[in-house]
mmCIF file of C-alpha atoms in Angstrom:
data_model
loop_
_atom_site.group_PDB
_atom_site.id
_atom_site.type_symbol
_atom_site.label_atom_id
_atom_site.label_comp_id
_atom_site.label_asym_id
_atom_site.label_seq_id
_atom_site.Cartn_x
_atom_site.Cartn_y
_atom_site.Cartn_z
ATOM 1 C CA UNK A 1 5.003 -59.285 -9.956
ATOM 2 C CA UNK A 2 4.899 -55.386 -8.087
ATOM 3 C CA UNK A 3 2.455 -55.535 -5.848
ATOM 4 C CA UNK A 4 0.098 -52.293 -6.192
ATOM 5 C CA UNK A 5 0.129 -50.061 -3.621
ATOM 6 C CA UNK A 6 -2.222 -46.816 -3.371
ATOM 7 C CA UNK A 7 -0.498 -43.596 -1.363
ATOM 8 C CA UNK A 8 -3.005 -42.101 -0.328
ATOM 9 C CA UNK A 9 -2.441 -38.061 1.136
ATOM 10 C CA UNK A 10 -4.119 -34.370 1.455
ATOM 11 C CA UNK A 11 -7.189 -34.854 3.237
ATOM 12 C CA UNK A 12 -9.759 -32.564 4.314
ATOM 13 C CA UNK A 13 -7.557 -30.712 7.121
ATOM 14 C CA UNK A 14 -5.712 -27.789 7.419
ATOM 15 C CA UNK A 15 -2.966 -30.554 7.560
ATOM 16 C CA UNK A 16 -3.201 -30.886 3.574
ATOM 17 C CA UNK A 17 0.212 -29.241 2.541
ATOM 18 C CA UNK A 18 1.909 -30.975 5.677
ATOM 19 C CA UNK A 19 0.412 -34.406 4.322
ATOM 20 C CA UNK A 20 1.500 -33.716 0.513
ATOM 21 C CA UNK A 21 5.042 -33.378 2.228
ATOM 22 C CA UNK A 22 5.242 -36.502 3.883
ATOM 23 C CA UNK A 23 3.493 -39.049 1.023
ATOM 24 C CA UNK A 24 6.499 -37.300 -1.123
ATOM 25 C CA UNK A 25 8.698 -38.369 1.346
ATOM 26 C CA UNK A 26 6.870 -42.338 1.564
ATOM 27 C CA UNK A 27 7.081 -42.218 -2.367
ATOM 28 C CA UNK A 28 10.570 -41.469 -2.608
ATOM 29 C CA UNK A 29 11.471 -44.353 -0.743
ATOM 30 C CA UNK A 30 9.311 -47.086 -1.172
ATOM 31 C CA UNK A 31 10.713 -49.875 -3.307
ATOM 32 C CA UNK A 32 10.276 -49.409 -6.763
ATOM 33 C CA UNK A 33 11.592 -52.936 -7.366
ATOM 34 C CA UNK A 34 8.951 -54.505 -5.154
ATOM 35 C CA UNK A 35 5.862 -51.935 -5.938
ATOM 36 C CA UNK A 36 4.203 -50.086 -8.288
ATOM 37 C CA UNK A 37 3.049 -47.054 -6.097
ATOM 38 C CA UNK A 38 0.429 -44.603 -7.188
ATOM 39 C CA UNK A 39 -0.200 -41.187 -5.480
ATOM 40 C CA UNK A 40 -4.090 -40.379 -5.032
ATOM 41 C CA UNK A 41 -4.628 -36.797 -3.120
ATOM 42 C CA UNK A 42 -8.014 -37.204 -1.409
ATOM 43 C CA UNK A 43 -10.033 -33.734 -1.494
ATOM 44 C CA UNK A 44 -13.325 -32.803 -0.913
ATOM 45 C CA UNK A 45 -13.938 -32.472 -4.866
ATOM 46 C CA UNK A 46 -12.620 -35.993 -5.692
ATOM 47 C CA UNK A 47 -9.554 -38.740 -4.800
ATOM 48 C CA UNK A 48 -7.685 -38.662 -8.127
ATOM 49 C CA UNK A 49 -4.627 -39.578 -9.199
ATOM 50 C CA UNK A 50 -2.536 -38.256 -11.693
ATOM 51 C CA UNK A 51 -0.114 -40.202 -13.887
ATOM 52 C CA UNK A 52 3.301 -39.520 -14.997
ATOM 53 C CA UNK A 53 2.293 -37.818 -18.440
ATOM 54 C CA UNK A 54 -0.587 -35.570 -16.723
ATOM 55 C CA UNK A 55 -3.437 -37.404 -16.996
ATOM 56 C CA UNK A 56 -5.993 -37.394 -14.370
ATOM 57 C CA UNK A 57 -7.771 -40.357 -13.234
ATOM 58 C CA UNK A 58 -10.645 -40.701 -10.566
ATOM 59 C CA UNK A 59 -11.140 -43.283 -7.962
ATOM 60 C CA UNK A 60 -14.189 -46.098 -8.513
ATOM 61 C CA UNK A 61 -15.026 -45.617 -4.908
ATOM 62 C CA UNK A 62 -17.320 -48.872 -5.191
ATOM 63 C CA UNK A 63 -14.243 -50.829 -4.998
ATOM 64 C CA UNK A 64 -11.532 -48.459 -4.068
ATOM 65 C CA UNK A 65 -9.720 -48.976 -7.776
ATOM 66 C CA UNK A 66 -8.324 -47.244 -10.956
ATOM 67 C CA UNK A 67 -9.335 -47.634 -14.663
ATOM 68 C CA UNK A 68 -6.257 -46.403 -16.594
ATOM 69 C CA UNK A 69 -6.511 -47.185 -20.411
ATOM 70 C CA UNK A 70 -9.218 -49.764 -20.398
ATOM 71 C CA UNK A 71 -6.868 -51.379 -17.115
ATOM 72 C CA UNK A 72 -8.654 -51.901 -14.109
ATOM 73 C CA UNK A 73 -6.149 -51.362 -11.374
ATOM 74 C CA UNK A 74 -6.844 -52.685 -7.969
ATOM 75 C CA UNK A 75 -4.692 -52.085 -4.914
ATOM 76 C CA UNK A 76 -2.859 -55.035 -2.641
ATOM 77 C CA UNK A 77 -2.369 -52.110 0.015
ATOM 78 C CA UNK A 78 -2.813 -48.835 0.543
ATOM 79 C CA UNK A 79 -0.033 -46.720 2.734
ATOM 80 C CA UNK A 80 -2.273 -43.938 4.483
ATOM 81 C CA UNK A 81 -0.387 -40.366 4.511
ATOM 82 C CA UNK A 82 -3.555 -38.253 5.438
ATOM 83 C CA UNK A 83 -3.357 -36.150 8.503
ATOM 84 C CA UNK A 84 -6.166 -35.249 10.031
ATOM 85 C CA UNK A 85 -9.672 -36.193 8.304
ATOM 86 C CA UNK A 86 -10.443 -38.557 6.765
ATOM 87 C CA UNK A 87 -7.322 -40.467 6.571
ATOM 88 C CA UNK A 88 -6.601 -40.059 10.538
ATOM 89 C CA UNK A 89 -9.738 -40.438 12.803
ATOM 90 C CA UNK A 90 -11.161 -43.731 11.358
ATOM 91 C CA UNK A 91 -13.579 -43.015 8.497
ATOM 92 C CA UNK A 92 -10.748 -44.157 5.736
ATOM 93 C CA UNK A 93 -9.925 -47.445 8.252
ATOM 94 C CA UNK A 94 -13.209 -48.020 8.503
ATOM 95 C CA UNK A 95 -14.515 -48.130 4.602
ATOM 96 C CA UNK A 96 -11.033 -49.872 3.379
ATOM 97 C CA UNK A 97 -12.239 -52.621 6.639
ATOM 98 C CA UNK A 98 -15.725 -53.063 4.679
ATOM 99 C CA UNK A 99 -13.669 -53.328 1.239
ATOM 100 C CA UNK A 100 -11.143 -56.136 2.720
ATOM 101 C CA UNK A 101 -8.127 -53.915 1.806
ATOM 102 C CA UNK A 102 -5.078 -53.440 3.853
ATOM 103 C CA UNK A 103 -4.154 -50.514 4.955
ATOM 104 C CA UNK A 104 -1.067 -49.177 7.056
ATOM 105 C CA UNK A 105 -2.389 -47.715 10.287
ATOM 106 C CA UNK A 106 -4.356 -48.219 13.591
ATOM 107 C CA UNK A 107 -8.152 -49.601 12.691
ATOM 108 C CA UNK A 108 -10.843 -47.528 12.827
ATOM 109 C CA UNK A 109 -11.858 -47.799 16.713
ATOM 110 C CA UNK A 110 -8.323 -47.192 17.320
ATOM 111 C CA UNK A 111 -7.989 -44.246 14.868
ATOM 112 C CA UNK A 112 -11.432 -42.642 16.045
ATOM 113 C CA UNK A 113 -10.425 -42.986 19.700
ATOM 114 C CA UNK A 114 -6.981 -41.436 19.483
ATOM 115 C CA UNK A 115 -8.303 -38.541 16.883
ATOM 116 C CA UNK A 116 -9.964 -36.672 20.037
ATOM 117 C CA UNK A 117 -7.748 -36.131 22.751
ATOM 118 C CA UNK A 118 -10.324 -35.861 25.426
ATOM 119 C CA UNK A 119 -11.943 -38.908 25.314
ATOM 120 C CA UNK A 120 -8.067 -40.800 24.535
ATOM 121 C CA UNK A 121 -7.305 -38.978 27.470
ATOM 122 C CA UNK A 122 -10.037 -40.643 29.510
ATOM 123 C CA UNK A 123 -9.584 -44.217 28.062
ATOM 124 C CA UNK A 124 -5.341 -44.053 29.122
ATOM 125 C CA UNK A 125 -6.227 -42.605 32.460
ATOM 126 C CA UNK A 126 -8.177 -45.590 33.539
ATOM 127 C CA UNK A 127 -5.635 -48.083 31.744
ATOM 128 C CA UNK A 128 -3.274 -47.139 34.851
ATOM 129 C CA UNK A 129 0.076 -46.899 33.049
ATOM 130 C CA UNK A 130 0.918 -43.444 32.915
ATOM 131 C CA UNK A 131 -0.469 -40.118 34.209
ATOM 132 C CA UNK A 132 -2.772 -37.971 32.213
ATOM 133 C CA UNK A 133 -2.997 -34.148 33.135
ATOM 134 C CA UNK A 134 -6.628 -33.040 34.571
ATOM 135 C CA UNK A 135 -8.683 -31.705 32.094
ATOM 136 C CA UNK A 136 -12.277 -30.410 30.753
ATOM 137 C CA UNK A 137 -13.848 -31.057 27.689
ATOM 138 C CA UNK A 138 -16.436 -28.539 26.125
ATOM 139 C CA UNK A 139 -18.520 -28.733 22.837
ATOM 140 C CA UNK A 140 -19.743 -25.951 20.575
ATOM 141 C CA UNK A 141 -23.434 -26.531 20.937
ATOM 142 C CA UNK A 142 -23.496 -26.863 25.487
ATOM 143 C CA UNK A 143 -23.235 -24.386 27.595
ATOM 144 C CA UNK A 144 -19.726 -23.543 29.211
ATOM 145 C CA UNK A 145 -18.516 -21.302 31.264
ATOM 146 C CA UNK A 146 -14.645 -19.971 31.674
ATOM 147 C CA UNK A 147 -14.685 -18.834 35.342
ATOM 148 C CA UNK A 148 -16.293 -22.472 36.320
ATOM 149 C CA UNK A 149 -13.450 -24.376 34.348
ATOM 150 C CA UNK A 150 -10.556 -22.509 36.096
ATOM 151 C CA UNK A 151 -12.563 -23.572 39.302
ATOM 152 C CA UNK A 152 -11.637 -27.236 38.541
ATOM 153 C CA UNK A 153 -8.236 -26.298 36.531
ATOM 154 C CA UNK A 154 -5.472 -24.204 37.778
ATOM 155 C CA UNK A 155 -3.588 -21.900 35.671
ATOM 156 C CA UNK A 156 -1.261 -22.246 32.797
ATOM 157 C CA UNK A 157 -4.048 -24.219 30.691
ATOM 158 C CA UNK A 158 -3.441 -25.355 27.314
ATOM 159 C CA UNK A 159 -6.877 -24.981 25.129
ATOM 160 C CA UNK A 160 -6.722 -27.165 21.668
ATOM 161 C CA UNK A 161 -9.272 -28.347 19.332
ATOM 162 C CA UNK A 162 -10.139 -31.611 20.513
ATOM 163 C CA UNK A 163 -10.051 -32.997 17.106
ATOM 164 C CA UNK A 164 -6.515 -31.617 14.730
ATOM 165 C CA UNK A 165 -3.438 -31.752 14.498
ATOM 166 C CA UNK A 166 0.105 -29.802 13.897
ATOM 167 C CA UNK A 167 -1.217 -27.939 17.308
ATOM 168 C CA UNK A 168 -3.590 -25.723 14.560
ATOM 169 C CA UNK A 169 -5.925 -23.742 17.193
ATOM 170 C CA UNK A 170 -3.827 -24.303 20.150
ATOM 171 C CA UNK A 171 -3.019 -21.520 23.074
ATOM 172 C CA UNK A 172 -1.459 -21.440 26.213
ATOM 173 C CA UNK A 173 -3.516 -19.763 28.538
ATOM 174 C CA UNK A 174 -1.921 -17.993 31.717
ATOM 175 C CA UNK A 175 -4.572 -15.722 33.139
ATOM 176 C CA UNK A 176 -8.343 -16.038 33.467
ATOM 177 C CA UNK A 177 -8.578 -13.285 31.143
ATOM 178 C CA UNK A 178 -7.077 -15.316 27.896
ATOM 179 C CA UNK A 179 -9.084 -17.901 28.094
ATOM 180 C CA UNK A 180 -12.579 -17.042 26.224
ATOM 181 C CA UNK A 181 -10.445 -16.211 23.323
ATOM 182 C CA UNK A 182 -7.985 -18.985 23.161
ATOM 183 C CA UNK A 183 -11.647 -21.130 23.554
ATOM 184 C CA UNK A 184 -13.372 -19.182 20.318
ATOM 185 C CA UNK A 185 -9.724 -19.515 18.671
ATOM 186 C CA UNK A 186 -10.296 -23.453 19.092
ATOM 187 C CA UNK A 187 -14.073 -23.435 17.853
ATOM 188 C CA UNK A 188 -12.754 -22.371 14.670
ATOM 189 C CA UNK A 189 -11.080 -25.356 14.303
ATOM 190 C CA UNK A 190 -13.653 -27.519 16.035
ATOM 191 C CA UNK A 191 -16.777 -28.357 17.206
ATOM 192 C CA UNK A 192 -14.891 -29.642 20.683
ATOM 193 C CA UNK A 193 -12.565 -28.053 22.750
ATOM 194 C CA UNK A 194 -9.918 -29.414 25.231
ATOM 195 C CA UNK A 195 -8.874 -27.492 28.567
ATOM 196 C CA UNK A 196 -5.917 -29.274 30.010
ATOM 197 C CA UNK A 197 -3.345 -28.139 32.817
ATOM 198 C CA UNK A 198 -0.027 -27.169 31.750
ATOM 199 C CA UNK A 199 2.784 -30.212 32.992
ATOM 200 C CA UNK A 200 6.258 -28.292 33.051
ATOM 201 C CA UNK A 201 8.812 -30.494 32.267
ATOM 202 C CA UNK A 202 10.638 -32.448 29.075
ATOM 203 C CA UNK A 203 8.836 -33.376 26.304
ATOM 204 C CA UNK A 204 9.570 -36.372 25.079
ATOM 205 C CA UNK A 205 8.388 -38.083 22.160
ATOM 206 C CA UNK A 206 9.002 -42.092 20.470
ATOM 207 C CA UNK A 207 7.956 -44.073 17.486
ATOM 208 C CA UNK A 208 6.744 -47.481 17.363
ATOM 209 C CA UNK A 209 5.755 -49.676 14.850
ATOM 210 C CA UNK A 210 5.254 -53.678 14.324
ATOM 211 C CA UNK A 211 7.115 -55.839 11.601
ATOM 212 C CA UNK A 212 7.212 -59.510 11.452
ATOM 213 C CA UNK A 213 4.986 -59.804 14.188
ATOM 214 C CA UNK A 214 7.545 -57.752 16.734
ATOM 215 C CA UNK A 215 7.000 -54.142 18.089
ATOM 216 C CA UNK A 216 10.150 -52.514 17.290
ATOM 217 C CA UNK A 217 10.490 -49.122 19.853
ATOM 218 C CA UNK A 218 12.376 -46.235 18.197
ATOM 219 C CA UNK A 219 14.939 -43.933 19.551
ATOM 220 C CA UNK A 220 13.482 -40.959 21.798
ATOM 221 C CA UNK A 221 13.739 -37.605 20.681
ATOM 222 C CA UNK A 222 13.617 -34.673 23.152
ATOM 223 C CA UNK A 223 11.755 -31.019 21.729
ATOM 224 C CA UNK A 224 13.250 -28.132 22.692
ATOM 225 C CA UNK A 225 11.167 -25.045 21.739
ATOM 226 C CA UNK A 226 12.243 -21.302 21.598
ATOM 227 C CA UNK A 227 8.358 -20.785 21.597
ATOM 228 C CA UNK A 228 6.151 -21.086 24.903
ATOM 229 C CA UNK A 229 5.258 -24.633 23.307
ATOM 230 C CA UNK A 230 5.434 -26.731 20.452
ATOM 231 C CA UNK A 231 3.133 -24.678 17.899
ATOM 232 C CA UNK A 232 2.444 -24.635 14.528
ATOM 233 C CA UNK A 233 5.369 -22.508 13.440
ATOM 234 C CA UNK A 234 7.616 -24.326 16.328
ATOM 235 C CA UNK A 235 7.016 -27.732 14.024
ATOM 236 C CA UNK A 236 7.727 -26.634 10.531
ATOM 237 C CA UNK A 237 9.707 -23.812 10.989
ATOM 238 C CA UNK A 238 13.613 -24.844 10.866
ATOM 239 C CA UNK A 239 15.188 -23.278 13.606
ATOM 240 C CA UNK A 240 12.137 -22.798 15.882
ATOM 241 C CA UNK A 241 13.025 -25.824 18.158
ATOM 242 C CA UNK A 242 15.346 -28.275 18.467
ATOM 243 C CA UNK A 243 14.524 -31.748 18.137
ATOM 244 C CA UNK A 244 17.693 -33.856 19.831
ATOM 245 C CA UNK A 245 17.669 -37.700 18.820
ATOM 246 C CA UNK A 246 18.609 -39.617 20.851
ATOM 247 C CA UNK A 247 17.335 -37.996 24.008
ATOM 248 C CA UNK A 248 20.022 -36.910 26.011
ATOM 249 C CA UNK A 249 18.420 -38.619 28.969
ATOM 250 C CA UNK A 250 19.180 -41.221 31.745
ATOM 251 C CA UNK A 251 18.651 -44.719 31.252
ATOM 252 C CA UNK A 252 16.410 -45.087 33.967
ATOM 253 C CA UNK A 253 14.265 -41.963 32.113
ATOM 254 C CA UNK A 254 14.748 -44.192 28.465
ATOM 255 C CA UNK A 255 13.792 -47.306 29.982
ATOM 256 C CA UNK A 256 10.396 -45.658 31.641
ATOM 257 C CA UNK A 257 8.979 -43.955 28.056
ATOM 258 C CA UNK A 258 9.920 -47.225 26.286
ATOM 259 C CA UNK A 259 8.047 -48.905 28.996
ATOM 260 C CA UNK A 260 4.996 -46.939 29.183
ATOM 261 C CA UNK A 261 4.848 -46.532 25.207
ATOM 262 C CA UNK A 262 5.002 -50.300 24.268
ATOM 263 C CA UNK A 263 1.916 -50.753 26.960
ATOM 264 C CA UNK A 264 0.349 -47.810 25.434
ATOM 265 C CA UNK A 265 0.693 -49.172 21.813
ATOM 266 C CA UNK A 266 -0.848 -52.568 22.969
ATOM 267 C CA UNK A 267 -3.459 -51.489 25.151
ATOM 268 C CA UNK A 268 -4.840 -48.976 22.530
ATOM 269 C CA UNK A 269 -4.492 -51.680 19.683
ATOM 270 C CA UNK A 270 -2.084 -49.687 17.721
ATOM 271 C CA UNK A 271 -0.861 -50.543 14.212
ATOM 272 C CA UNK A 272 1.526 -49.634 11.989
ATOM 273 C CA UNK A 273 3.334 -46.592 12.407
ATOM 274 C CA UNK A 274 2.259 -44.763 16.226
ATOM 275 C CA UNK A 275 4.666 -41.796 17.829
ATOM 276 C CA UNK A 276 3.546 -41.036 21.800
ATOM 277 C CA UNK A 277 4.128 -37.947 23.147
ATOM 278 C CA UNK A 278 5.017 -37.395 26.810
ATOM 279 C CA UNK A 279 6.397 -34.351 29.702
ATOM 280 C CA UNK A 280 8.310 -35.970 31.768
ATOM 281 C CA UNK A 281 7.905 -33.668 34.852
ATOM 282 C CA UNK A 282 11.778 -33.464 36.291
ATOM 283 C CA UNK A 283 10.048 -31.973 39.841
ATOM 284 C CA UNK A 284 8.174 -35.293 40.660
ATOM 285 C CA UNK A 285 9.706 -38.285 38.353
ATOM 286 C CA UNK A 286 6.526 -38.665 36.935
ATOM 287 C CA UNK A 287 5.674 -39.279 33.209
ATOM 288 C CA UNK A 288 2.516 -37.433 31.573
ATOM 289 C CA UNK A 289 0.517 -38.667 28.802
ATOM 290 C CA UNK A 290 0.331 -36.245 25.353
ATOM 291 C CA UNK A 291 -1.390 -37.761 22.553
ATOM 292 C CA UNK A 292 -0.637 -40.743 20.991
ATOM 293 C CA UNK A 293 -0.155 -39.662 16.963
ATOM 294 C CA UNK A 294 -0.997 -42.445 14.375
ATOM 295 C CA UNK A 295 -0.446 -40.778 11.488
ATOM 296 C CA UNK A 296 2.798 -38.595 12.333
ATOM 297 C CA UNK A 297 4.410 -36.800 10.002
ATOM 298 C CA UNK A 298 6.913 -38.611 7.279
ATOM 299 C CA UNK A 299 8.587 -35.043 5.483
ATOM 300 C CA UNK A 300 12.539 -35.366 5.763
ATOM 301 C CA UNK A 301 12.829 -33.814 8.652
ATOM 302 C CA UNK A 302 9.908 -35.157 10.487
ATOM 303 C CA UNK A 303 10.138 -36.529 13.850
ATOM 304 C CA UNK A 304 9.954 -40.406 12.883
ATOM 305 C CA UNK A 305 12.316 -40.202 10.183
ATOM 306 C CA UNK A 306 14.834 -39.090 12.303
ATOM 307 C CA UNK A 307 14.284 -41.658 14.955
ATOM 308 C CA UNK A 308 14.298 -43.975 12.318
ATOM 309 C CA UNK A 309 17.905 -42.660 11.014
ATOM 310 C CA UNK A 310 19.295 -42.614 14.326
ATOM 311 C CA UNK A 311 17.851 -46.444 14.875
ATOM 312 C CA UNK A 312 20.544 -47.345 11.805
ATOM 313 C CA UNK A 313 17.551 -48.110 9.708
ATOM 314 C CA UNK A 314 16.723 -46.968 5.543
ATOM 315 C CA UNK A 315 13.405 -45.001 5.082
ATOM 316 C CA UNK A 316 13.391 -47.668 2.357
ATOM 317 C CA UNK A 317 13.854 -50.571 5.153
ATOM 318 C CA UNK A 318 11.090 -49.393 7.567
ATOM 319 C CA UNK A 319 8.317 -48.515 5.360
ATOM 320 C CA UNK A 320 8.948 -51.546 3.747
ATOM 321 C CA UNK A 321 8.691 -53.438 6.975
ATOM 322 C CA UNK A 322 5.315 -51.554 7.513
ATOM 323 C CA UNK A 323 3.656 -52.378 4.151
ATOM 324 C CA UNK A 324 4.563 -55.626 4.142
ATOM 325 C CA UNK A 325 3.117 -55.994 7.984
ATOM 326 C CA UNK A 326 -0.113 -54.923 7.346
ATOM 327 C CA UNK A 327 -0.464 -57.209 4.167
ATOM 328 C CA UNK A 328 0.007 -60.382 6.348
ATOM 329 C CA UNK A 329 -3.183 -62.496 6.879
#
């Protein structure tokens, strides 16, 4: 018997499209010999999902299922493909937790926690396994003011949304000037904001997931942008930056990331898929915490999939391995 498996993508986000692209990608090669996948795009206006001959049929949210011809359809897993809200930050985690179904990523502490950089930011600082860059966090409804901040941060700053992803609302800020607009350029995106100093150095980014019980570490990939970061347009634009797997660095500078992102992984109580993002500041030797990403992106060209390639593994292989992880008891 197929085991049913719901893939679920879209979201609330401005990381919709970028979602629809990677649950095509998880589709294509999960096995159709082993499960009977079905597609539900989770908007705002409903989580439906649409058959092969163009019918449309809505989720029983009560229980998470499908009624298709008088067949109630209930789900052995569901494979989460939703970046951003509410697939990425814990709310989906946390109502699949209350309906006993498993599901492919981090919980829902886990998920929450690494959604907003700031406060992941302060929980890996005081773990004491890898440096985080200093930093202030501001909300839309306190007070704040600019000349204060660069009192306590010195210039280049990188402002984000505290909450997003795909670097929507992000700015690098090089004079005092810049920053009350890169700051309302955030707030559109969210209600908190993240000042942190700008690390030069490599940036250096690795996969990890668990199957049979083992955390299996993926090759590193270095980004190289043509941009003054790793924007929007840098990400999904071909050409913009080059994304070199394996990273062409030393052994000593493989071993370290590996290291510090297997520690990371356990200490946060990652699952499933997780890619951590590091600089790797040549000056000093020392490696600087990103963001750790549990829902990274899956399209073809994606980051993951190409560690994945470059590990010798089938898309096929590894998200099998995930699935059938996170369906163990």
């Amino acid at each position: 018997m197929k085991k049913n498996i719901a893939l679920v993508a879209g979201g609330y986000s401005g990381e919709y499209v970028i979602s629809v692209q990677s649950a095509e990608t998880i589709e294509k090669n999960l096995d159709s010999s082993k499960y009977a996948v079905y597609k539900i795009i989770v908007t705002r206006e409903g989580w439906r999902h649409t058959a092969t001959d163009g019918a449309v049929y809505e989720i029983d949210k009560n229980d998470f299922s499908l009624n298709i011809g008088g067949n109630k359809i209930k789900f052995d897993a569901v494979f989460i493909g939703i970046h951003g809200t509410p697939g990425e930050d814990g709310r989906l985690q946390g109502y699949f937790e209350m309906l006993d179904i498993p599901y492919t990523s981090c919980g829902m502490v886990t998920s929450a926690l690494t959604f907003n950089k700031s406060y992941c930011n302060k929980v890996v600082a005081a773990l004491n396994v890898v440096n985080v860059s200093k930093s202030a966090h501001i909300f839309r409804d306190q007070p704040h003011d600019p000349a204060a901040i660069l009192q306590e941060l010195r210039l280049p700053v990188f402002v984000k949304p505290a909450e997003g992803g795909s670097s929507i609302g992000m700015s690098k800020v090089k004079t005092a000037e810049e920053l009350p607009a890169a700051i309302e350029k955030a707030f559109k995106e969210d209600n908190q904001v993240l000042i942190e100093e700008f690390i030069k150095g490599r940036e250096l980014t690795i996969g990890l997931y668990k199957a049979n019980g083992v955390l299996n570490v993926l090759p590193i990939t270095e980004v190289v942008s043509s941009k003054e970061f790793f924007d929007y347009e840098a990400k999904y634009t071909p050409g913009v930056s080059n994304e070199i797997t394996p990273a062409p660095v030393s052994d000593d500078i493989t071993a370290l990331v590996q290291k510090t992102a297997s520690a990371l992984y356990n200490k946060l109580n990652c699952k499933g898929i997780t890619r951590i993002d590091f600089i790797y500041e040549e000056a000093t030797g020392k490696l600087y915490f990103l963001e750790a990403n549990t829902m990274p992106g899956q399209s073809e060209n994606s980051l993951v999939p190409q560690q994945v390639r470059a590990a010798g593994k089938t898309l096929k292989e590894f998200y099998g391995e995930v699935l059938e992880e996170c369906m163990k008891k």
